[in-house]
Coordinates of C-alpha atoms in Angstrom, one line a residue:
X124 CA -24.2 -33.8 -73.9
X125 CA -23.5 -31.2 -71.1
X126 CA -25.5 -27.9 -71.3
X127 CA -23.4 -25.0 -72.9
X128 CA -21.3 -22.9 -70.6
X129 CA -21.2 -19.0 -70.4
X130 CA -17.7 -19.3 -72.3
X131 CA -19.3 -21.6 -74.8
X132 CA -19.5 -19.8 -77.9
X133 CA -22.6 -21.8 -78.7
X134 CA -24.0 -20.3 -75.7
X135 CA -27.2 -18.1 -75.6
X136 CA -26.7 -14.3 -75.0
X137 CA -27.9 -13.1 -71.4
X138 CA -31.3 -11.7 -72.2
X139 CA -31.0 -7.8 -72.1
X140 CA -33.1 -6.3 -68.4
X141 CA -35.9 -4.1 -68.5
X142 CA -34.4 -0.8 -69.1
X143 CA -36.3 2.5 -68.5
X144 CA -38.4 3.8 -71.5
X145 CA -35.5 6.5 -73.1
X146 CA -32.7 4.1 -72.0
X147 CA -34.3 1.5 -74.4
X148 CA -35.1 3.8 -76.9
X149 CA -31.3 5.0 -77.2
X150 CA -30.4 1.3 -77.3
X151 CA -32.9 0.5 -80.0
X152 CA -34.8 -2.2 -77.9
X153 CA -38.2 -0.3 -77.1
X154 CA -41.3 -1.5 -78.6
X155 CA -41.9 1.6 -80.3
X156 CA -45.6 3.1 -81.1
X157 CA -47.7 0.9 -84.3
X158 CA -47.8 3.4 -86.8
X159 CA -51.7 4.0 -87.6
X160 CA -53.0 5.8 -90.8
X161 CA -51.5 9.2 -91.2
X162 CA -48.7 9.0 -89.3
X163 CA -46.3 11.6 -89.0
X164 CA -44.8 11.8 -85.0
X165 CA -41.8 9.4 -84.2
X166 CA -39.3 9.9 -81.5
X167 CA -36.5 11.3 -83.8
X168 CA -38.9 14.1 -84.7
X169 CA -39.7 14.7 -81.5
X170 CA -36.1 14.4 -79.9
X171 CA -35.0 17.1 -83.0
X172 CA -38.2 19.3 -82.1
X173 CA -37.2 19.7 -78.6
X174 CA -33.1 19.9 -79.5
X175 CA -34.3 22.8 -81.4
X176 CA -35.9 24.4 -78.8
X177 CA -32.9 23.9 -76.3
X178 CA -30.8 25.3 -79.2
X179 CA -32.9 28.5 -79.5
X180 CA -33.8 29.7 -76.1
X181 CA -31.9 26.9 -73.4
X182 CA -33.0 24.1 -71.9
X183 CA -35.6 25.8 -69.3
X184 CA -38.0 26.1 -72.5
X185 CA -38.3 22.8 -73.7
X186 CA -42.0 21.3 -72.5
X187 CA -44.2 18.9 -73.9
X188 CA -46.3 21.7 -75.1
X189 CA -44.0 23.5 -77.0
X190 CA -42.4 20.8 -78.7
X191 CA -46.4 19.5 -80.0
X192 CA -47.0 23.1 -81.0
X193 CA -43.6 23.2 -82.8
X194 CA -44.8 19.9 -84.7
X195 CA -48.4 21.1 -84.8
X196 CA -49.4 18.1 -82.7
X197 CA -51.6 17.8 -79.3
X198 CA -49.5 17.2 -76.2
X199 CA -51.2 13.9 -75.0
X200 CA -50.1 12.8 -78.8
X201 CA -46.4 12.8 -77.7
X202 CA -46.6 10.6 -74.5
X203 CA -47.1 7.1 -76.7
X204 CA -43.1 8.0 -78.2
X205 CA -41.8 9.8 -75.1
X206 CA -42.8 9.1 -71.0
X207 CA -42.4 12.6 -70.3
X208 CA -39.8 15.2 -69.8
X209 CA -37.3 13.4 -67.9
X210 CA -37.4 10.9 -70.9
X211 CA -37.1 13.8 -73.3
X212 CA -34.4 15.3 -71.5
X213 CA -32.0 11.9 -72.1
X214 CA -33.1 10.9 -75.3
X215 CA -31.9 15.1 -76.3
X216 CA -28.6 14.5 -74.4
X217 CA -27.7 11.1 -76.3
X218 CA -29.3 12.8 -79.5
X219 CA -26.9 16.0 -79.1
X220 CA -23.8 13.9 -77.6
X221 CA -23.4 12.2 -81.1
X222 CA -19.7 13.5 -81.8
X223 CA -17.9 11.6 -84.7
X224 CA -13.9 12.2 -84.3
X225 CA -11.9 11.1 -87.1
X226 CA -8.7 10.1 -85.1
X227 CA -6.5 11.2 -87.0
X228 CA -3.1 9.8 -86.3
X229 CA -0.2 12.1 -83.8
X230 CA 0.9 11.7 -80.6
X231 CA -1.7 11.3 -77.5
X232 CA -1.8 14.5 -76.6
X233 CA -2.8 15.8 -80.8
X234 CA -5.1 12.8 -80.8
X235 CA -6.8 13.9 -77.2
X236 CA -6.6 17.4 -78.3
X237 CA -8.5 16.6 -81.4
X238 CA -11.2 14.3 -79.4
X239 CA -11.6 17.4 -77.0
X240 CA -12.1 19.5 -79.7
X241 CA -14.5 17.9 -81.5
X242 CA -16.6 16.9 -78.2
X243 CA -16.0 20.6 -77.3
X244 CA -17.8 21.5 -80.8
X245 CA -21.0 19.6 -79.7
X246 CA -21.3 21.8 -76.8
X247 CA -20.8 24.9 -78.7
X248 CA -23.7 23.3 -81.3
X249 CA -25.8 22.4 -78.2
X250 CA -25.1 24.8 -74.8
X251 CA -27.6 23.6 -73.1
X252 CA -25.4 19.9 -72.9
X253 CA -23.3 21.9 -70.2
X254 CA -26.6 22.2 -67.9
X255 CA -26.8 18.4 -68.3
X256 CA -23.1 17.0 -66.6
X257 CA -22.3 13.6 -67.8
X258 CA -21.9 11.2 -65.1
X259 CA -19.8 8.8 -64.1
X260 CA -21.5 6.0 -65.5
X261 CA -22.7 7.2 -69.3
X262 CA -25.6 5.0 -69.9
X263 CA -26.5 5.9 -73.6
X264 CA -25.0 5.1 -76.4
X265 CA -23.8 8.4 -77.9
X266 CA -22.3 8.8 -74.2
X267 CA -20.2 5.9 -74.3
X268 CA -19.0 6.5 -77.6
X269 CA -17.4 9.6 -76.9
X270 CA -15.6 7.1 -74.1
X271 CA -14.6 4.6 -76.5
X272 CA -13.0 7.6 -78.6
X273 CA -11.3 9.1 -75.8
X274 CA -9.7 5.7 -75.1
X275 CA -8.5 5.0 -78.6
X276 CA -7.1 8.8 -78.7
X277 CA -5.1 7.3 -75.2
X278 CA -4.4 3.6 -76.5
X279 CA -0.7 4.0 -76.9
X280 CA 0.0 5.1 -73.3
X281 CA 0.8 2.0 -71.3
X282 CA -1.6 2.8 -68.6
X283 CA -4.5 0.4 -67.5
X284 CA -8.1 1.7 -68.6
X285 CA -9.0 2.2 -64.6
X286 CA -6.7 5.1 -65.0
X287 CA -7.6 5.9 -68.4
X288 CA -10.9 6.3 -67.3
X289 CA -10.2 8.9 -64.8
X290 CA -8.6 10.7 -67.1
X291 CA -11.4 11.3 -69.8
X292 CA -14.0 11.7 -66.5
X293 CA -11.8 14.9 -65.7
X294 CA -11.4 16.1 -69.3
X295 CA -15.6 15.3 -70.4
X296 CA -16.0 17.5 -66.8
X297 CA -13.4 20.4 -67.7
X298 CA -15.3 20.6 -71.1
X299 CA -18.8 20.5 -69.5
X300 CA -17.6 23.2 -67.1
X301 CA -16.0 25.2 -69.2
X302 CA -18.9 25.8 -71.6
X303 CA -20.9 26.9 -68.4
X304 CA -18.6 29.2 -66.9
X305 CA -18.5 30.8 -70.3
X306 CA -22.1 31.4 -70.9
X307 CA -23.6 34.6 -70.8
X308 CA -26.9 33.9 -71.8
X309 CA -28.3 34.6 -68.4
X310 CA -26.3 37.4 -67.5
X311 CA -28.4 40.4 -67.0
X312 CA -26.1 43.6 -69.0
X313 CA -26.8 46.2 -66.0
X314 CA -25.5 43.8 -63.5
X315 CA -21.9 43.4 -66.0
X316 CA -21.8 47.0 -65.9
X317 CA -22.1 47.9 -62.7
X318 CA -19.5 45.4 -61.8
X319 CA -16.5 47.2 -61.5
X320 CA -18.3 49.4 -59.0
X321 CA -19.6 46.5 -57.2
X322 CA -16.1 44.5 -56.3
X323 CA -14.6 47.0 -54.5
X324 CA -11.1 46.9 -52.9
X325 CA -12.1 46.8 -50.0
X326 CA -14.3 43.3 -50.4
X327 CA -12.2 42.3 -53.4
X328 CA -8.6 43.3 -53.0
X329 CA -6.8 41.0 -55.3
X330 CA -10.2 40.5 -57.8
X331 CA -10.7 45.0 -58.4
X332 CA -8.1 45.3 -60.5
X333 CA -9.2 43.1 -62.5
X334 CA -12.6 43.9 -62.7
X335 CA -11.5 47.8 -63.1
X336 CA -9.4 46.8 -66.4
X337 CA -12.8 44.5 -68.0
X338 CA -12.0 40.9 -66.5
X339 CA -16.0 40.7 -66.7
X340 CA -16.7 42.2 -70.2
X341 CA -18.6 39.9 -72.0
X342 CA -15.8 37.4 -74.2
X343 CA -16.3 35.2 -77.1
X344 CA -14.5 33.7 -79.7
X345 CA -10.8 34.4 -79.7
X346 CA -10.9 34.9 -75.7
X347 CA -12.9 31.7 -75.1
X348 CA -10.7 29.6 -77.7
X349 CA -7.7 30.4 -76.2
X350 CA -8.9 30.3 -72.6
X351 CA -10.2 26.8 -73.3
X352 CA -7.0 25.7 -75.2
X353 CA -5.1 27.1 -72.0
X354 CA -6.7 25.0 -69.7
X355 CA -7.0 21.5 -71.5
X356 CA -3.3 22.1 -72.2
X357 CA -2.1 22.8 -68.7
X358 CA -4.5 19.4 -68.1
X359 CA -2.1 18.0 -70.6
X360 CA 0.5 19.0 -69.2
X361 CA -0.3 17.5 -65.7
X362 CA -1.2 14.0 -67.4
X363 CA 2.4 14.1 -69.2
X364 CA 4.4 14.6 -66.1
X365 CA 2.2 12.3 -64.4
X366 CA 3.4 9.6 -67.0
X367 CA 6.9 10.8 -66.6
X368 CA 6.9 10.1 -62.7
X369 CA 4.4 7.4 -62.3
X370 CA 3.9 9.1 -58.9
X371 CA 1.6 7.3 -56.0
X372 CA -1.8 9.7 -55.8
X373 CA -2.0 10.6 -52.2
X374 CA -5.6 9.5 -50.7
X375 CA -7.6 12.6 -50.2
X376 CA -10.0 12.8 -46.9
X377 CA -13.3 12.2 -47.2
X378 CA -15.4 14.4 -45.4
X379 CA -18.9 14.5 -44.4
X380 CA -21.2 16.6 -46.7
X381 CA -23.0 18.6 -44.0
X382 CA -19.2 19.7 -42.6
X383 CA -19.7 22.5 -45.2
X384 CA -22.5 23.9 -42.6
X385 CA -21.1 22.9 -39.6
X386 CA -21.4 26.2 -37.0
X387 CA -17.9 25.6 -36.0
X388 CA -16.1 25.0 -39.1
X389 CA -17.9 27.9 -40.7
X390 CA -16.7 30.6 -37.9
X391 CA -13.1 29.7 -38.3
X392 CA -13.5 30.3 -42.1
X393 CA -14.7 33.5 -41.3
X394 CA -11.8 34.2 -38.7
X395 CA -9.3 33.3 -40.9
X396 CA -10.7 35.4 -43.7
X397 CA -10.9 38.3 -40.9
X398 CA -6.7 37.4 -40.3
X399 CA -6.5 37.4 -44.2
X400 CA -7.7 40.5 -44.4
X401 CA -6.4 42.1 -42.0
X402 CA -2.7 40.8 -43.2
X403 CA -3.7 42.3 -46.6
X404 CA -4.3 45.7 -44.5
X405 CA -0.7 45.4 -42.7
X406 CA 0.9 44.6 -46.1
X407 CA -0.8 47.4 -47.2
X408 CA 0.4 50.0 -44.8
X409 CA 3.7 48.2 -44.8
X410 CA 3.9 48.9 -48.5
X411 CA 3.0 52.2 -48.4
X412 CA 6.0 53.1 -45.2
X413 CA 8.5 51.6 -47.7
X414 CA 7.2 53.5 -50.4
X415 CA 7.1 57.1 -48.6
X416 CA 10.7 55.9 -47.0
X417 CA 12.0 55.5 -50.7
X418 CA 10.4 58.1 -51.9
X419 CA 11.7 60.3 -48.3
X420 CA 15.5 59.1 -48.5
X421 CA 15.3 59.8 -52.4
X422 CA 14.3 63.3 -52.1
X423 CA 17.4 63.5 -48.9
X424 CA 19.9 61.8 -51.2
X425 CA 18.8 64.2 -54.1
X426 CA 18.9 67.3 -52.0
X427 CA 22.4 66.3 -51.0
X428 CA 23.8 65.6 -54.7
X429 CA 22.4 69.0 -55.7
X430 CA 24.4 70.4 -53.0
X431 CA 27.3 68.8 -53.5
X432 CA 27.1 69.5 -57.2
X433 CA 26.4 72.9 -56.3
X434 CA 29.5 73.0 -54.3
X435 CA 31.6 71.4 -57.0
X436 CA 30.5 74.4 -59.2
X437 CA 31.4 76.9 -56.7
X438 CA 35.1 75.4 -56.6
X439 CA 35.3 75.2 -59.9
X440 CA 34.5 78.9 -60.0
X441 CA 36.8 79.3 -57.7
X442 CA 39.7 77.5 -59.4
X443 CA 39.0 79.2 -62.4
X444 CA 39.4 82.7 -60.8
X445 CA 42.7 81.5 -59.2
X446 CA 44.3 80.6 -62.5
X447 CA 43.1 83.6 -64.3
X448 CA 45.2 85.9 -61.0
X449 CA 47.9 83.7 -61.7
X450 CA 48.3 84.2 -65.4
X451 CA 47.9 88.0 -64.7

């Protein structure tokens, strides 16, 4: 009889490597703690404890102490469920990343707006998920999931998943980010206040305005909705007409990471923000000569309609007079 191949269905299963300690957890093949007489710790509790913590007062305040205090255990009591922070820190981010979507039937782009949504929604539960970016390579379980629902909100566009993939990589990042850039929590309220003092013109040309009319008043709910429904639309919207052209991506450089503080590079950036500026100051003054010309040749073709419609009084005076001496 010849030994089974890895095709062979009768086969045995590769055995599953070591993983790390909160990796094995979330993929239920840890050898968890014996439980002893009066037992009450496990990881879930733990994992909740600490996602209640994040919840409350951001991710900065979990620690092993708080979380035992919060379950009215000792610290050292937590390290036979938990390795230490770093391990709390993924088993909270697979704990918190659990996002059930119903996919409901539609088009792709209502069944991708409806995954979005509903992985947005986590997010909003949890806003310290934001300070935790998924990678490229989701390694828990939750993670993966939101993946696998991505790609069944895509599975009726004829595209290969090594494009798919891409796709829910820029709309997982575009959520991630968006929660963060919307978050005020650390925003000191003097420092909002004083902005529209603090971008001037001057620094700020094209940004003052904006910051004059509120641009940095604190937003929520309507103004985050919509500004969040703007962007994964116009992200929508870029995916569609990608479809529609099938275009060839053009290869972007890759440059070295320490170009960003190369001397060189860095004084042209400043000299052509000095040339910006200093085109924003012409276009200024340029602005302001056409204005004052308008405004000049206005007031000279004014003065000269007055006149002439001052003149075109006077003859009709004058006509009038003449027809009343020749009625006489």
């Amino acid at each position: 009889m010849t030994a089974p191949t890895a095709s062979d269905p009768a086969a045995e299963p590769a055995p599953v490597p070591v993983l790390p300690h909160a990796h094995a957890v979330t993929w239920g093949v840890a050898a968890l703690p014996q439980r002893g007489p009066k037992r009450e710790l496990s990881t879930e509790r733990i994992v909740e404890a600490a996602i209640e913590i994040a919840d409350a007062d951001g991710l900065e305040a979990v620690s092993m102490g708080k979380v035992a205090a919060r379950l009215g255990a000792a610290p050292m009591s937590l390290y036979r469920y938990v390795t230490g922070k770093d391990d709390l820190l993924l088993l909270m981010f697979d704990a918190a990343s659990e996002v059930t979507v119903p996919g409901a039937a539609g088009t792709w782009r209502e069944r991708l707006r409806e995954w979005a949504a509903f992985v947005r929604a986590a997010y909003d539960a949890h806003p310290w998920l934001a300070d935790l970016p998924p990678s490229s390579t989701p390694t828990t379980p939750n993670r993966l999931a939101i993946i696998e629902a991505g790609l069944g909100a895509l599975e009726d566009i004829a595209a290969p998943v090594s494009i798919k993939l891409p796709l829910l990589r820029l709309l997982l990042g575009y959520i991630a980010l968006y929660a963060q850039a919307t978050s005020d929590a650390d925003v000191d309220e003097s420092v909002r206040r004083s902005l529209p003092q603090l971008v001037s013109p001057e620094r700020f040309p094209l940004l003052a305005p904006a910051a004059r009319e509120g641009l940095f008043d604190e937003q929520g709910g309507d103004d985050a909705a919509n500004g969040f429904a703007f962007g994964l639309n116009r992200l929508f919207d870029g995916i569609e007409l990608w479809l529609e052209r099938r275009t060839v991506d053009d290869e972007l450089p890759e440059l070295p990471a320490a170009i960003t503080d190369d001397k060189q590079v860095r004084d042209a950036a400043k000299l052509v923000e000095k040339a910006r500026a200093d085109l924003r100051a012409a276009e200024a003054k340029a602005a302001d000569a056409v204005a004052k010309a308008t405004e000049r040749l206005r007031a000279v073709e004014a003065k000269a309609a007055a006149a002439a419609e001052k003149e075109a009084a006077k003859q009709a005076v004058k006509a009038a007079k003449a027809e009343a001496r020749a009625r006489k």
